[in-house]
mmCIF file of C-alpha atoms in Angstrom:
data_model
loop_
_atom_site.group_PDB
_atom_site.id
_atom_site.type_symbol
_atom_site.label_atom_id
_atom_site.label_comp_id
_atom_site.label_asym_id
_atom_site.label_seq_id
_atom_site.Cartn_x
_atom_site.Cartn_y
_atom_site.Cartn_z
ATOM 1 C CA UNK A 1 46.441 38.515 19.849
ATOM 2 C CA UNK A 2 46.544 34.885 18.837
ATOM 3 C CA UNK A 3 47.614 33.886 14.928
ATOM 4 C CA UNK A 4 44.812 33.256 12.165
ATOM 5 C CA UNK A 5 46.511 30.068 10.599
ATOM 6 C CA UNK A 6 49.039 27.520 11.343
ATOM 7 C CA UNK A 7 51.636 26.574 9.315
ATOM 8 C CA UNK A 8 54.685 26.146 11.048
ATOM 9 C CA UNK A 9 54.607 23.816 14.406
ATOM 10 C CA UNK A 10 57.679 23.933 17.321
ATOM 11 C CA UNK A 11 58.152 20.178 19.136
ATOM 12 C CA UNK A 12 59.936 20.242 22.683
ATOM 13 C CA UNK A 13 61.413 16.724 23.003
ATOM 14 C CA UNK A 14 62.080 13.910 20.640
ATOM 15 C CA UNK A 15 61.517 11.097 22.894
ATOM 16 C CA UNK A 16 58.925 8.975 21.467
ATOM 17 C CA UNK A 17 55.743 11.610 22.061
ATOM 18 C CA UNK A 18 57.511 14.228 20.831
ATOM 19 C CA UNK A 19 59.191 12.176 17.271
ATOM 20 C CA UNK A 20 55.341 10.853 16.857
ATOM 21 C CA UNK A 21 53.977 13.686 16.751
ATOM 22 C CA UNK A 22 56.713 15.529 14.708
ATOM 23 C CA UNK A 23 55.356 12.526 12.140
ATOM 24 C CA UNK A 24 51.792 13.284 12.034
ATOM 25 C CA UNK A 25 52.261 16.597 11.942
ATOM 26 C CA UNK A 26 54.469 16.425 8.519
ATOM 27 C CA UNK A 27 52.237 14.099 6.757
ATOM 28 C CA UNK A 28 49.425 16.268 7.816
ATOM 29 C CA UNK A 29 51.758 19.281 5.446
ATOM 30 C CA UNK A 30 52.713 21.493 8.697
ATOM 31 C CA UNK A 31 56.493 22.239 8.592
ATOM 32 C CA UNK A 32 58.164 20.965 11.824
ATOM 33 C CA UNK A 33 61.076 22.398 13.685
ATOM 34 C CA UNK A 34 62.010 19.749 16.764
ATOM 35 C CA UNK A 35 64.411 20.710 19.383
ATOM 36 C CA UNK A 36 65.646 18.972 22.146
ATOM 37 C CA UNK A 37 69.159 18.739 24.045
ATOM 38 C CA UNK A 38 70.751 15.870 22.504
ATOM 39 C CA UNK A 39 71.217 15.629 18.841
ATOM 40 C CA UNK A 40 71.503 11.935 19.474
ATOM 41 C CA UNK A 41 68.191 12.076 20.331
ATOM 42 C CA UNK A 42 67.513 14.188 17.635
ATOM 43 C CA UNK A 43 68.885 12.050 14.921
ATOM 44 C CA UNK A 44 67.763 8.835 16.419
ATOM 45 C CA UNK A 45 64.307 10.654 16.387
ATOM 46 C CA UNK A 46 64.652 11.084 12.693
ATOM 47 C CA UNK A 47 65.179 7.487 11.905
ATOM 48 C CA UNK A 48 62.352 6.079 13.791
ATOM 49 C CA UNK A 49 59.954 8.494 11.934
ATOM 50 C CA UNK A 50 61.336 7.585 8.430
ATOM 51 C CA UNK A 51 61.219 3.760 9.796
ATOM 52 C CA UNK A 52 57.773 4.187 10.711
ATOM 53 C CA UNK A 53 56.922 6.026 7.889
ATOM 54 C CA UNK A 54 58.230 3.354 5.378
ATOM 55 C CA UNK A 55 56.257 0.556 7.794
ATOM 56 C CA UNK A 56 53.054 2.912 6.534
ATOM 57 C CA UNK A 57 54.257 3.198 2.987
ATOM 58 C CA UNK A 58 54.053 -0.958 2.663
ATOM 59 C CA UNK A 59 51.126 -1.417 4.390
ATOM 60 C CA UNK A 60 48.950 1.540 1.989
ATOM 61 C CA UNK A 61 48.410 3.315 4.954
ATOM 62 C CA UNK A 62 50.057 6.413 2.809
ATOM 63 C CA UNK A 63 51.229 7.061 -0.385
ATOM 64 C CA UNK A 64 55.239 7.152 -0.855
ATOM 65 C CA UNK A 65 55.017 10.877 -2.283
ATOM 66 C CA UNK A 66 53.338 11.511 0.942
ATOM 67 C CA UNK A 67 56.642 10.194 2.707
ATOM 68 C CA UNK A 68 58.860 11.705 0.148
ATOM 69 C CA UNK A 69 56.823 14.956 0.821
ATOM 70 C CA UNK A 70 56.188 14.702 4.739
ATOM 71 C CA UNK A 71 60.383 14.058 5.754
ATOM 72 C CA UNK A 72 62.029 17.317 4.250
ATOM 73 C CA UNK A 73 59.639 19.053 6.479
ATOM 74 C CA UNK A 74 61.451 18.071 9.395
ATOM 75 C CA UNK A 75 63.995 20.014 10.926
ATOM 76 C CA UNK A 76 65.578 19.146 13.806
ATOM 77 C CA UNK A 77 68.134 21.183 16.323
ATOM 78 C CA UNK A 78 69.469 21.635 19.763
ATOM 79 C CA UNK A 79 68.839 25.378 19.902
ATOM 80 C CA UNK A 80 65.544 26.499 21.176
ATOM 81 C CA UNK A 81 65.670 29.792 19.427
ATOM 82 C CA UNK A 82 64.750 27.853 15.992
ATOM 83 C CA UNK A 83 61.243 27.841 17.181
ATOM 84 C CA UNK A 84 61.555 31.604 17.332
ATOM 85 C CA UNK A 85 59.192 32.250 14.294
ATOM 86 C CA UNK A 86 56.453 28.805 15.246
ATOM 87 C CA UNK A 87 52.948 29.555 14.898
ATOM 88 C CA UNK A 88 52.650 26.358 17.579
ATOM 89 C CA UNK A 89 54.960 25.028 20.259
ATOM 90 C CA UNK A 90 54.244 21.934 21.249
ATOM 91 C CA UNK A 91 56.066 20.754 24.633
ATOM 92 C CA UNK A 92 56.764 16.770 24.819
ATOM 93 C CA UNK A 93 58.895 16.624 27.752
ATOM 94 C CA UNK A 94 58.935 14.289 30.434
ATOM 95 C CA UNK A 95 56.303 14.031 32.506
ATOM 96 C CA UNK A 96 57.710 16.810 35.620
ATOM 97 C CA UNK A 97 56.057 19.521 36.487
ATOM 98 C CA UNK A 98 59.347 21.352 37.573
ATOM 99 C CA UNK A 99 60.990 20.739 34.053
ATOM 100 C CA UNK A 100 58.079 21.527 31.839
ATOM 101 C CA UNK A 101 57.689 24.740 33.647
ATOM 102 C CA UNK A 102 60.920 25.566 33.494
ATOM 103 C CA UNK A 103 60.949 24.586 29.345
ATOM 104 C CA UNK A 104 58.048 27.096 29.209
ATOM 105 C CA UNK A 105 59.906 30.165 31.033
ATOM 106 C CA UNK A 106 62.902 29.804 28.925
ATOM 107 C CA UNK A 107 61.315 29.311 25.737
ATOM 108 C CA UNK A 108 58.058 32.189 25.916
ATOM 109 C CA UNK A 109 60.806 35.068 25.711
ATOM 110 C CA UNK A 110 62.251 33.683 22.831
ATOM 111 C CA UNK A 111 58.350 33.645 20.729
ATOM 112 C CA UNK A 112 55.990 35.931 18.090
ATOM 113 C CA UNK A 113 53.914 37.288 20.647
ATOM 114 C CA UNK A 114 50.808 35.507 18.500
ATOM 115 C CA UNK A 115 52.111 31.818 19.178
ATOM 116 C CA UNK A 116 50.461 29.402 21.241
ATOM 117 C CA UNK A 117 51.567 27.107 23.426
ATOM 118 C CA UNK A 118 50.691 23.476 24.068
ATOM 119 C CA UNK A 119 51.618 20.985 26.375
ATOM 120 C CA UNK A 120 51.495 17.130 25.844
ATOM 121 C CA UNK A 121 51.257 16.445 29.282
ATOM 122 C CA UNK A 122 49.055 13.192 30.208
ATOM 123 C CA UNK A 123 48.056 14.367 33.974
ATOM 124 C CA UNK A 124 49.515 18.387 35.168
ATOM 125 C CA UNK A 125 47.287 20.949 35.207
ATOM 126 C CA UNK A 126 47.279 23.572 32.450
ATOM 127 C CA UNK A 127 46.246 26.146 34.601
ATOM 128 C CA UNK A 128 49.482 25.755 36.643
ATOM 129 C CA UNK A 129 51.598 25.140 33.304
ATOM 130 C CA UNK A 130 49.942 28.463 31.420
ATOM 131 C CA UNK A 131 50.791 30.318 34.955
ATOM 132 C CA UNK A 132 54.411 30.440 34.281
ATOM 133 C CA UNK A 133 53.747 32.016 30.935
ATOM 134 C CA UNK A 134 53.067 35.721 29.614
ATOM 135 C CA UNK A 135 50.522 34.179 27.547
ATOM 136 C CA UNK A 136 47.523 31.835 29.690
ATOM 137 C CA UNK A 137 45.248 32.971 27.253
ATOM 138 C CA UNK A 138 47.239 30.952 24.195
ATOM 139 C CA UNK A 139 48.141 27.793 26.086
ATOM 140 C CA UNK A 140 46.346 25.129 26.164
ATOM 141 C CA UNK A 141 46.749 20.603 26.799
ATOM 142 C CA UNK A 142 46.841 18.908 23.925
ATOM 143 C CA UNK A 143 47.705 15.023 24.940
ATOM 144 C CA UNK A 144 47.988 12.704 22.401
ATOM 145 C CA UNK A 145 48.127 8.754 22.669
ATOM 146 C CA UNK A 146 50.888 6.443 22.224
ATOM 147 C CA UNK A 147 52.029 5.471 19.577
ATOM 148 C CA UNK A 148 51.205 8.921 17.954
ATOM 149 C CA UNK A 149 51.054 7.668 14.060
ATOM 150 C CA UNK A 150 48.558 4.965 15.110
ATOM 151 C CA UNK A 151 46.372 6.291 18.253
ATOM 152 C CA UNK A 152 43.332 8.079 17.162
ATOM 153 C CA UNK A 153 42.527 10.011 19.701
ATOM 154 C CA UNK A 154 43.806 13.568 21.480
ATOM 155 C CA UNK A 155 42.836 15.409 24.106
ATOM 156 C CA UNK A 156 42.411 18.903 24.649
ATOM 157 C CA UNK A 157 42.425 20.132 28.057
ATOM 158 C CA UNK A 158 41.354 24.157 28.623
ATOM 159 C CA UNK A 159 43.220 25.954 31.420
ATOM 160 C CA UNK A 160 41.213 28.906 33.337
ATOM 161 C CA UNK A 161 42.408 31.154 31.161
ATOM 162 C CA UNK A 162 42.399 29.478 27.976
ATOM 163 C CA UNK A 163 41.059 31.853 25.285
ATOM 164 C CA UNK A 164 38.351 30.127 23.197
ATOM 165 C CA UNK A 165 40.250 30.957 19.381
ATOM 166 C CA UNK A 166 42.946 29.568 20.694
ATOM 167 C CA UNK A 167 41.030 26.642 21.001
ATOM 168 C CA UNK A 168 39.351 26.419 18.385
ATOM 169 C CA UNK A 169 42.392 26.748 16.581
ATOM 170 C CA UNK A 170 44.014 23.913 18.439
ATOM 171 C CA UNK A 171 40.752 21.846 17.701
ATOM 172 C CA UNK A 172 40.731 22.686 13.868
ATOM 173 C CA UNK A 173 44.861 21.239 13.637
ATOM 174 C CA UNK A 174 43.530 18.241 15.545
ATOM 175 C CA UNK A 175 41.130 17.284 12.895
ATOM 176 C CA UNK A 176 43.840 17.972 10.339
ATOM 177 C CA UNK A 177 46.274 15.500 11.827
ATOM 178 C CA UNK A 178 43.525 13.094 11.214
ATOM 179 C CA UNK A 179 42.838 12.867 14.831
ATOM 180 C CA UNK A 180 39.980 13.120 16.415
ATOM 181 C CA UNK A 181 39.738 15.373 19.581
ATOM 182 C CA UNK A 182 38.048 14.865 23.035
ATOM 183 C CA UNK A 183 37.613 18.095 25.486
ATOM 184 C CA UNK A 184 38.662 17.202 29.141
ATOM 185 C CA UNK A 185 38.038 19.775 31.429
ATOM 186 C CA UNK A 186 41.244 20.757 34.110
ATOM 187 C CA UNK A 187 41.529 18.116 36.472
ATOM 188 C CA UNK A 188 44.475 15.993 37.205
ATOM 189 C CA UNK A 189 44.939 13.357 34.831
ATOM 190 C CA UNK A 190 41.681 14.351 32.535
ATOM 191 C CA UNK A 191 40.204 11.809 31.188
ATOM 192 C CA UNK A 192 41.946 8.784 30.217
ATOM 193 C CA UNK A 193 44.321 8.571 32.774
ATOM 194 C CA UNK A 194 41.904 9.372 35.151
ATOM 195 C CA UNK A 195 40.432 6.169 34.443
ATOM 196 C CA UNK A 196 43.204 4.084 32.964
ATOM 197 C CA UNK A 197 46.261 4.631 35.381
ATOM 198 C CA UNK A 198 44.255 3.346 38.804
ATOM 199 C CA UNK A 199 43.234 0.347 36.707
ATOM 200 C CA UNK A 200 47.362 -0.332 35.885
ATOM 201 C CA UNK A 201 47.783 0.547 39.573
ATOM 202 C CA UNK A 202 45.309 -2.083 40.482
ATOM 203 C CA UNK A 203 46.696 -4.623 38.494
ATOM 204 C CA UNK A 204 50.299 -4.412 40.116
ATOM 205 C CA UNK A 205 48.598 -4.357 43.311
ATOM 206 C CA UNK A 206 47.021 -7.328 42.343
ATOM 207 C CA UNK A 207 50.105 -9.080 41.340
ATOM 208 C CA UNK A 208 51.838 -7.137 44.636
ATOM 209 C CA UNK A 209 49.413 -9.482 46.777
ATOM 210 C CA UNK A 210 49.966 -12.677 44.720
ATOM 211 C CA UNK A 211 46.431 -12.626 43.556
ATOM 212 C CA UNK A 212 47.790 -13.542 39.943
ATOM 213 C CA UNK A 213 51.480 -13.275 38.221
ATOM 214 C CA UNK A 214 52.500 -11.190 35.322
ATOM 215 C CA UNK A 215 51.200 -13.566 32.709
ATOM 216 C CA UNK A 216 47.798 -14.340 34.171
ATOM 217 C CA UNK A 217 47.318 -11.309 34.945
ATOM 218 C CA UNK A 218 47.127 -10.028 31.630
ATOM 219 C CA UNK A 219 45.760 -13.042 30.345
ATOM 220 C CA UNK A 220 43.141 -12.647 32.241
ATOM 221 C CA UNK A 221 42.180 -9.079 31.090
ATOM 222 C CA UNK A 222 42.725 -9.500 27.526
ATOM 223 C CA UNK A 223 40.714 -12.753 27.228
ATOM 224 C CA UNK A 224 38.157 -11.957 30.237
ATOM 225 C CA UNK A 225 37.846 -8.103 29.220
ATOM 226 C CA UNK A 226 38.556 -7.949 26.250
ATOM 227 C CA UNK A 227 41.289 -5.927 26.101
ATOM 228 C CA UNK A 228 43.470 -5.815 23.499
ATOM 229 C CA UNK A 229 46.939 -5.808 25.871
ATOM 230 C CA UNK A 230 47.069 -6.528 29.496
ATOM 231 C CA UNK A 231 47.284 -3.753 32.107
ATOM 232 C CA UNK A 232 51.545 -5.003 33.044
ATOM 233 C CA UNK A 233 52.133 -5.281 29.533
ATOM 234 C CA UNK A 234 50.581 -1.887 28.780
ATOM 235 C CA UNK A 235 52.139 -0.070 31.781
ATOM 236 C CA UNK A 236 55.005 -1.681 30.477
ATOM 237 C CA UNK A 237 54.762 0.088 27.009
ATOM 238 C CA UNK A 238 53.246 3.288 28.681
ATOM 239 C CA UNK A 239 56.638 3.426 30.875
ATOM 240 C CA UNK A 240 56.740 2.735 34.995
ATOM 241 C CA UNK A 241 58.461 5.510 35.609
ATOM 242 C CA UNK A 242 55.410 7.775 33.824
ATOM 243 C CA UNK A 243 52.557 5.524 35.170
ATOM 244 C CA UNK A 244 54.189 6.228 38.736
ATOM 245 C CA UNK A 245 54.371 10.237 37.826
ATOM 246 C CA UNK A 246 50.622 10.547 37.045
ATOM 247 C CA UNK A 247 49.478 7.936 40.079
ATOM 248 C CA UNK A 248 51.595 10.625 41.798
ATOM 249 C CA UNK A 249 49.571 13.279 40.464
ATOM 250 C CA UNK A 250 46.057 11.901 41.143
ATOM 251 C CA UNK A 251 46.882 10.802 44.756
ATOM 252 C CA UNK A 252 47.973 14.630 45.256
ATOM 253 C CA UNK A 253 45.771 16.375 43.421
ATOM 254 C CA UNK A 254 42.369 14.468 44.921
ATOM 255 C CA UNK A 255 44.228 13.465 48.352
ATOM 256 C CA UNK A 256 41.908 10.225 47.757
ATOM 257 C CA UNK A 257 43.765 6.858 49.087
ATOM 258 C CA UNK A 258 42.471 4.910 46.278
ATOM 259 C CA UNK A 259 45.013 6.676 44.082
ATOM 260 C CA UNK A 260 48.326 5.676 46.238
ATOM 261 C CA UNK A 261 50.929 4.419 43.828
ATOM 262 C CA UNK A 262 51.612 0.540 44.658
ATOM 263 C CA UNK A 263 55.094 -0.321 46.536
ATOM 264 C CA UNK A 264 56.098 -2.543 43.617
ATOM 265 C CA UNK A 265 55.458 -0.428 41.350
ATOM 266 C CA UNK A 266 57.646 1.961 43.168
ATOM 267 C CA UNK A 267 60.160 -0.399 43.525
ATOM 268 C CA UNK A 268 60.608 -1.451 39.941
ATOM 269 C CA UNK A 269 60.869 2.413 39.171
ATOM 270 C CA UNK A 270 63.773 2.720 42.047
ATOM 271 C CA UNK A 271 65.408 -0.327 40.336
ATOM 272 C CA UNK A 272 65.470 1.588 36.624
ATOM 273 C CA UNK A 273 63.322 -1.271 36.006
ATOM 274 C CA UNK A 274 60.890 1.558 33.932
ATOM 275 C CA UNK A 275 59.244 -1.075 31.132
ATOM 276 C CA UNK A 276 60.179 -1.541 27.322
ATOM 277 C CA UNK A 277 62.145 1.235 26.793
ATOM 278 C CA UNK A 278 64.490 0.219 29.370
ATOM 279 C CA UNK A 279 64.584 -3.722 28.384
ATOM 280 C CA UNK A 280 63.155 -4.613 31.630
ATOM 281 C CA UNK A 281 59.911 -3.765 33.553
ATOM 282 C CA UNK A 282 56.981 -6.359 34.569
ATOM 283 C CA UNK A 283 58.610 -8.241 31.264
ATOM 284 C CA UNK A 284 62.090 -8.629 30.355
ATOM 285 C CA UNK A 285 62.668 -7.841 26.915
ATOM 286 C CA UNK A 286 66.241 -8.851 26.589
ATOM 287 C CA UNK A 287 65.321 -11.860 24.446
ATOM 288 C CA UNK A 288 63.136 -12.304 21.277
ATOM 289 C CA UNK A 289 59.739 -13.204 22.973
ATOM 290 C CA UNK A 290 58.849 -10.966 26.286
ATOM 291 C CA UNK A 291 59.269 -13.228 29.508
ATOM 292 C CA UNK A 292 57.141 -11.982 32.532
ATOM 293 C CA UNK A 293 59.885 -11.337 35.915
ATOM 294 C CA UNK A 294 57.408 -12.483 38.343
#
């Protein structure tokens, strides 16, 4: 039994996944009920979307009744029984296995037995996630790109027992968010960071050897590849401490030596030194222009 429509979407976390996509999935007219531990968080969560939301307004990107329209729509609490009557729970947790299963246990008692679950997960298998359930059949990846309000694309990732209206479903409130969806089939990391993470990994084992530092590093991929950010800075914006997780991941899941995490990268995660969020990582953001730390 899986529902016909949705109207009403659950977020797990309001970290910066889980507050993005609380915002794209108000302006898009679903009401959203966020949850998460801290009402710190919560409210801090609430100000970044209206900030980023107001950023939009100015630039024409939306109309202010669409930001007048999209806030109210936000509810936010500390109780995970207010997703209770959610046609859609998405789960933006960090990125541990143990924890996300153990968000999933607590929360599937508390559901209409038509929901569906979704994790945002950038790397762990659905199959194992959906396992924990009483509902594989209506669970399914759905990994969006940071920053949410800006990123294009998602992905949706099947587990084995994904039912197909569930995706379909899932694929139809995709396109709705204005986003536009690409299937990945249940491997670790799927498809972007499949690709994406060993390429970070190789540049800090690049600047682990003293091939380059921090700055030409980056310079070198932006102007030489074209890339629109350098692999530190990116891993930087990304978070260590999550690029480490899914390297972690890979290098399990395809016991494959080309995915062993760097030391150094490692090493700046033991030190806390975890990127932007944490005002230090292969840049130290304590000032008003990022200065590379090696």
């Amino acid at each position: 039994m899986t529902i016909q429509e949705i109207k009403t979407v659950g977020i797990i976390g309001a970290g910066q996944m889980g507050s993005g996509i609380a915002h794209v999935c108000a302006l898009a007219g679903y009401d959203v009920h966020m949850v998460d531990i801290s009402q710190e968080q919560l409210t801090g969560a609430l100000s970044i979307i209206k900030k980023n939301m107001q950023r939009q307004a100015s630039k024409g990107k939306i109309a202010k009744g669409e930001m007048e329209a999209a806030l109210p729509r936000i509810r936010n609490s500390v109780e995970m029984e207010s997703l209770a009557q959610c046609d859609v729970v998405i789960e933006a947790a960090t990125e541990n296995e143990e924890i996300k299963k153990d968000i999933f246990r607590k929360i599937c008692p508390l559901l209409k037995p038509e929901a569906i679950l979704c994790s945002n997960t950038s790397s762990i298998s659905i199959t194992r996630l959906a396992a924990v359930t009483k509902r594989p059949g209506q669970f399914m990846g759905m990994h969006f790109m940071n920053p949410v309000p800006v990123m294009q694309l998602v992905e949706l990732i099947r587990g084995i027992a994904t039912e197909e209206p569930t995706y379909q479903l899932i694929k139809d409130m995709t396109a709705k968010l204005g986003k536009t969806s690409a299937s990945s089939e249940d491997f670790p990391a799927f498809i972007v960071n499949r690709i994406l993470l060993p390429m970070i990994n190789e540049a800090v084992y690049t600047l682990y050897e003293g091939v380059g530092t921090v700055d030409s590093i980056d310079t070198a991929m932006r102007l030489g590849a074209n890339h629109p950010m350098g692999p530190l800075e990116l891993a930087d914006f990304i978070g260590l401490d999550t690029c480490l997780a899914i390297m972690h991941v890979l290098y399990d899941g395809l016991a494959d030596t080309k995915y062993r995490p760097c030391p150094l990268l490692v090493k700046y995660v033991e030190a806390g030194w975890v990127g932007k969020k944490a005002g230090r990582g292969f840049y130290d953001y304590g000032g008003e222009v990022p200065v590379p730390t090696r």
